C-alpha cells in the first residue's frame, strides 16, 4: 500500500497577472511548483508525487524537478513523475490518476498554487484517510462575511459564517473513491476541487483543521504574503 500525491500544475494563472504558467512563477527565486513538490516529497506519509504539467511544458517540468533533485528518490525524498495536464483542473487530476501504479491505495491531491503547505498538514490528511475516512479536506474558518449574489450584483443571501470553512489542499482520498468520483463527473461542469466530485457521489467528506500557511497563491497580493512567509522561515 502506497500514498501518492497528485499535483495539478497546468493552470495559466491569469488572475496573478501576465507571465509564465502560475506553477512556474518564482517564490524566493524558486518556482512555486518546486516548493510544493518538495513539501510533498519530503512528507513522511508520501511515497510518490505525480505532477500534471501544462501540455507544452512537460519536458521543462521534468528538467526543473531533476535540477532540484526531486525526480529520483533519495533518502527522505519520494520520487516524482510528470504527466501532461488538461483543459481544466479536474481534467489535469484525472490524467494523473490514470498513471498511478497499482500499489497506490491513498491519493492526495495538492494544488501547485499552495507552495508553502506545511508537512504537518500533509501527514495529518494522509493519517485521517489511513484511519478510515473515504475523503478528507483541510478547512479553516472564514474571516469575511460571505454573501451570495445574482448576476446584477444584488445580494441574494448572507450565509452563516460560523458554518462555513474555506477549503484547502491537500485533499486526501481512498483511491477507489476518487477514481469513481472522477469517472462519474460531468466534464462540462468541472468541479473546483476533488472533494466536490466525491460529495456528488453521496460519499461523506471529513473536514480536518487546515493551516494558514497552506493558502493559495491566486492574486498578486498573495505573492507578497508568500514571500514574507518564506523569508520568515529562512530567518
Ligand atoms: O485555478 P485554480 O487556482 O483553482 O487552480 C488550482 C490548481 O489547479 C493550480 O495548481 C493550477 O495549476 C491547477 N490547474 C491545472 N490544470 C488546469 C487548471 C488549473 O492543473 N487546466
Short mmCIF file of C-alpha atoms and ligand atoms in Angstrom, two decimals:
data_model
loop_
_atom_site.label_atom_id
_atom_site.label_comp_id
_atom_site.label_asym_id
_atom_site.label_seq_id
_atom_site.Cartn_x
_atom_site.Cartn_y
_atom_site.Cartn_z
CA UNK A 1 0.00 0.00 0.00
CA UNK A 2 1.37 3.37 -1.08
CA UNK A 3 0.30 7.01 -0.83
CA UNK A 4 0.66 9.14 -3.96
CA UNK A 5 0.37 12.91 -4.15
CA UNK A 6 -1.10 14.33 -7.37
CA UNK A 7 -0.20 17.95 -8.15
CA UNK A 8 -2.33 19.78 -10.73
CA UNK A 9 0.06 22.41 -12.09
CA UNK A 10 -1.29 23.06 -15.57
CA UNK A 11 -3.18 26.29 -14.88
CA UNK A 12 -2.41 29.55 -16.66
CA UNK A 13 -2.72 31.71 -13.56
CA UNK A 14 -4.43 34.60 -15.28
CA UNK A 15 -5.61 36.15 -12.01
CA UNK A 16 -1.98 36.60 -10.99
CA UNK A 17 -1.37 38.85 -13.97
CA UNK A 18 0.52 38.21 -17.22
CA UNK A 19 3.54 35.91 -17.25
CA UNK A 20 4.55 32.26 -17.01
CA UNK A 21 2.08 29.50 -16.00
CA UNK A 22 1.27 30.03 -12.34
CA UNK A 23 3.13 26.98 -11.04
CA UNK A 24 6.33 28.29 -12.59
CA UNK A 25 6.16 31.76 -11.01
CA UNK A 26 9.09 32.34 -8.69
CA UNK A 27 8.91 32.42 -4.92
CA UNK A 28 12.20 33.09 -3.17
CA UNK A 29 13.81 32.59 -6.57
CA UNK A 30 12.37 29.08 -6.97
CA UNK A 31 9.22 28.13 -8.94
CA UNK A 32 6.14 27.58 -6.77
CA UNK A 33 5.83 24.07 -8.15
CA UNK A 34 9.25 23.15 -6.78
CA UNK A 35 8.23 24.32 -3.30
CA UNK A 36 5.01 22.29 -3.49
CA UNK A 37 6.66 19.12 -4.81
CA UNK A 38 9.44 19.35 -2.23
CA UNK A 39 6.93 19.70 0.59
CA UNK A 40 5.04 16.61 -0.60
CA UNK A 41 8.09 14.51 -1.50
CA UNK A 42 9.68 15.10 1.91
CA UNK A 43 6.48 14.49 3.91
CA UNK A 44 6.79 11.17 5.70
CA UNK A 45 3.42 9.90 4.51
CA UNK A 46 4.02 10.40 0.76
CA UNK A 47 5.63 7.68 -1.39
CA UNK A 48 5.26 9.14 -4.90
CA UNK A 49 4.47 12.55 -6.42
CA UNK A 50 2.74 12.92 -9.82
CA UNK A 51 2.72 16.38 -11.39
CA UNK A 52 0.25 17.36 -14.14
CA UNK A 53 2.21 19.93 -16.15
CA UNK A 54 1.00 22.29 -18.89
CA UNK A 55 0.64 20.26 -22.10
CA UNK A 56 3.51 22.09 -23.79
CA UNK A 57 5.66 22.15 -20.66
CA UNK A 58 6.15 18.51 -19.66
CA UNK A 59 9.81 18.42 -20.69
CA UNK A 60 10.52 21.68 -18.91
CA UNK A 61 8.92 20.44 -15.69
CA UNK A 62 10.88 17.18 -15.83
CA UNK A 63 14.10 19.19 -16.22
CA UNK A 64 13.08 21.54 -13.40
CA UNK A 65 12.41 18.70 -10.96
CA UNK A 66 15.67 17.00 -11.96
CA UNK A 67 17.56 20.25 -11.36
CA UNK A 68 16.16 20.36 -7.81
CA UNK A 69 16.86 16.63 -7.17
CA UNK A 70 13.13 15.87 -6.94
CA UNK A 71 12.75 13.45 -9.85
CA UNK A 72 14.51 10.40 -8.44
CA UNK A 73 14.11 9.04 -4.93
CA UNK A 74 16.80 9.96 -2.41
CA UNK A 75 16.96 9.48 1.37
CA UNK A 76 13.86 11.11 2.84
CA UNK A 77 12.62 12.22 -0.57
CA UNK A 78 9.96 10.36 -2.57
CA UNK A 79 10.35 10.14 -6.38
CA UNK A 80 8.29 12.28 -8.78
CA UNK A 81 6.89 11.80 -12.25
CA UNK A 82 5.30 14.22 -14.72
CA UNK A 83 2.22 13.80 -16.92
CA UNK A 84 0.51 16.17 -19.31
CA UNK A 85 -2.33 18.17 -17.74
CA UNK A 86 -5.62 19.12 -19.37
CA UNK A 87 -8.02 21.96 -20.08
CA UNK A 88 -9.43 22.11 -16.56
CA UNK A 89 -8.06 21.33 -13.14
CA UNK A 90 -10.37 18.32 -12.98
CA UNK A 91 -9.04 17.04 -16.29
CA UNK A 92 -5.45 17.51 -15.07
CA UNK A 93 -6.15 15.45 -11.93
CA UNK A 94 -7.89 12.73 -13.98
CA UNK A 95 -4.86 12.41 -16.25
CA UNK A 96 -2.57 11.98 -13.25
CA UNK A 97 -4.87 9.39 -11.67
CA UNK A 98 -4.72 7.01 -14.62
CA UNK A 99 -0.92 6.99 -14.44
CA UNK A 100 -0.71 5.81 -10.81
CA UNK A 101 0.89 2.43 -10.05
CA UNK A 102 -1.44 -0.35 -8.87
CA UNK A 103 0.05 -0.35 -5.33
CA UNK A 104 -1.29 3.14 -4.61
CA UNK A 105 -4.36 2.98 -2.37
CA UNK A 106 -4.39 6.50 -0.92
CA UNK A 107 -4.25 9.61 -3.12
CA UNK A 108 -3.64 13.18 -2.02
CA UNK A 109 -4.42 15.99 -4.45
CA UNK A 110 -2.48 19.19 -3.82
CA UNK A 111 -2.52 22.44 -5.80
CA UNK A 112 0.86 23.63 -7.05
CA UNK A 113 -0.55 27.03 -6.17
CA UNK A 114 -0.25 26.20 -2.44
CA UNK A 115 3.56 26.11 -2.30
CA UNK A 116 4.04 26.68 1.43
CA UNK A 117 1.88 23.83 2.73
CA UNK A 118 3.42 22.52 5.98
CA UNK A 119 4.40 18.84 6.14
CA UNK A 120 2.32 18.51 9.31
CA UNK A 121 -0.84 19.21 7.28
CA UNK A 122 0.14 16.74 4.54
CA UNK A 123 0.73 14.00 7.11
CA UNK A 124 -2.46 14.83 9.03
CA UNK A 125 -4.60 14.44 5.90
CA UNK A 126 -2.88 11.17 4.96
CA UNK A 127 -3.36 9.85 8.50
CA UNK A 128 -7.07 10.65 8.51
CA UNK A 129 -7.54 8.63 5.30
CA UNK A 130 -5.40 5.79 6.66
CA UNK A 131 -7.59 5.87 9.78
CA UNK A 132 -10.63 5.05 7.65
CA UNK A 133 -12.11 8.21 6.12
CA UNK A 134 -13.01 7.99 2.42
CA UNK A 135 -12.32 11.67 1.78
CA UNK A 136 -10.58 14.30 3.91
CA UNK A 137 -10.21 18.04 3.30
CA UNK A 138 -8.45 20.73 5.36
CA UNK A 139 -10.65 23.70 6.21
CA UNK A 140 -10.22 27.00 8.00
CA UNK A 141 -12.87 29.35 9.39
CA UNK A 142 -13.69 32.24 7.04
CA UNK A 143 -12.79 35.76 8.17
CA UNK A 144 -15.04 37.63 5.76
CA UNK A 145 -18.82 37.66 5.69
CA UNK A 146 -19.85 35.71 2.57
CA UNK A 147 -22.89 36.78 0.53
CA UNK A 148 -24.49 35.05 -2.43
CA UNK A 149 -25.19 37.50 -5.28
CA UNK A 150 -27.10 37.44 -8.56
CA UNK A 151 -25.73 38.40 -11.97
CA UNK A 152 -26.52 42.10 -11.38
CA UNK A 153 -24.65 42.22 -8.08
CA UNK A 154 -27.80 42.11 -5.98
CA UNK A 155 -27.44 40.25 -2.71
CA UNK A 156 -29.46 37.04 -2.61
CA UNK A 157 -28.42 35.80 0.81
CA UNK A 158 -25.93 36.26 3.62
CA UNK A 159 -24.53 32.91 4.65
CA UNK A 160 -23.95 31.89 8.26
CA UNK A 161 -20.20 32.44 8.56
CA UNK A 162 -19.89 30.15 11.56
CA UNK A 163 -20.97 27.18 9.47
CA UNK A 164 -18.54 27.91 6.59
CA UNK A 165 -14.99 26.69 6.01
CA UNK A 166 -12.52 27.77 3.35
CA UNK A 167 -11.22 24.51 1.92
CA UNK A 168 -7.56 23.98 1.14
CA UNK A 169 -5.41 21.18 -0.21
CA UNK A 170 -4.00 18.57 0.15
CA UNK A 171 -7.29 16.72 -0.06
CA UNK A 172 -6.95 13.01 0.68
CA UNK A 173 -8.95 10.08 -0.68
CA UNK A 174 -9.17 6.37 -0.75
CA UNK A 175 -8.05 5.77 -4.32
CA UNK A 176 -11.14 3.83 -5.38
CA UNK A 177 -13.40 6.64 -4.12
CA UNK A 178 -11.54 9.33 -6.05
CA UNK A 179 -11.37 7.36 -9.30
CA UNK A 180 -15.10 6.56 -9.09
CA UNK A 181 -15.87 10.22 -8.45
CA UNK A 182 -13.86 11.33 -11.49
CA UNK A 183 -15.45 8.64 -13.65
CA UNK A 184 -18.94 9.82 -12.63
CA UNK A 185 -18.19 13.54 -13.09
CA UNK A 186 -19.60 15.81 -15.77
CA UNK A 187 -16.72 17.20 -17.86
CA UNK A 188 -18.91 20.13 -18.94
CA UNK A 189 -19.40 21.25 -15.33
CA UNK A 190 -15.94 20.79 -13.85
CA UNK A 191 -15.60 20.94 -10.07
CA UNK A 192 -13.17 23.38 -8.44
CA UNK A 193 -11.97 20.72 -6.03
CA UNK A 194 -11.87 16.95 -5.88
CA UNK A 195 -13.96 16.60 -2.77
CA UNK A 196 -16.82 18.24 -4.69
CA UNK A 197 -16.88 15.27 -7.05
CA UNK A 198 -16.89 12.85 -4.14
CA UNK A 199 -19.76 14.74 -2.47
CA UNK A 200 -21.73 14.43 -5.72
CA UNK A 201 -21.47 10.65 -5.31
CA UNK A 202 -23.06 10.93 -1.88
CA UNK A 203 -19.86 9.92 -0.08
CA UNK A 204 -19.12 11.67 3.22
CA UNK A 205 -16.23 14.15 3.23
CA UNK A 206 -14.46 14.88 6.53
CA UNK A 207 -13.04 18.35 7.28
CA UNK A 208 -9.87 18.47 9.41
CA UNK A 209 -8.19 21.67 10.65
CA UNK A 210 -6.34 23.44 7.84
CA UNK A 211 -3.26 25.62 8.13
CA UNK A 212 -2.97 29.33 7.33
CA UNK A 213 0.31 28.65 5.50
CA UNK A 214 -1.43 26.33 3.04
CA UNK A 215 -3.08 29.38 1.42
CA UNK A 216 -3.45 29.50 -2.37
CA UNK A 217 -1.39 31.96 -4.36
CA UNK A 218 -4.02 33.39 -6.69
CA UNK A 219 -3.79 37.18 -6.76
CA UNK A 220 -0.72 39.46 -6.81
CA UNK A 221 -1.12 40.22 -3.07
CA UNK A 222 -0.75 36.50 -2.32
CA UNK A 223 2.76 36.59 -3.75
CA UNK A 224 3.68 39.33 -1.28
CA UNK A 225 2.40 37.21 1.61
CA UNK A 226 4.13 34.08 0.31
CA UNK A 227 7.48 35.88 0.03
CA UNK A 228 7.10 37.12 3.59
CA UNK A 229 6.26 33.66 4.97
CA UNK A 230 9.23 32.18 3.14
CA UNK A 231 11.58 34.90 4.42
CA UNK A 232 10.40 34.26 7.99
CA UNK A 233 11.01 30.53 7.60
CA UNK A 234 14.51 31.16 6.28
CA UNK A 235 15.39 33.65 9.04
O1 LIG B 1 -7.36 27.99 -10.97
P1 LIG B 1 -7.13 27.44 -9.60
O2 LIG B 1 -6.45 28.44 -8.69
O3 LIG B 1 -8.31 26.78 -8.97
O4 LIG B 1 -6.04 26.30 -9.83
C1 LIG B 1 -5.72 25.39 -8.82
C2 LIG B 1 -4.63 24.44 -9.30
O5 LIG B 1 -5.09 23.69 -10.43
C3 LIG B 1 -3.36 25.15 -9.73
O6 LIG B 1 -2.25 24.48 -9.13
C4 LIG B 1 -3.38 25.02 -11.25
O7 LIG B 1 -2.09 24.96 -11.83
C5 LIG B 1 -4.12 23.71 -11.45
N1 LIG B 1 -4.76 23.60 -12.78
C6 LIG B 1 -4.44 22.54 -13.63
N2 LIG B 1 -4.99 22.44 -14.89
C7 LIG B 1 -5.84 23.37 -15.33
C8 LIG B 1 -6.21 24.47 -14.48
C9 LIG B 1 -5.65 24.55 -13.20
O8 LIG B 1 -3.64 21.67 -13.27
N3 LIG B 1 -6.31 23.26 -16.56
#
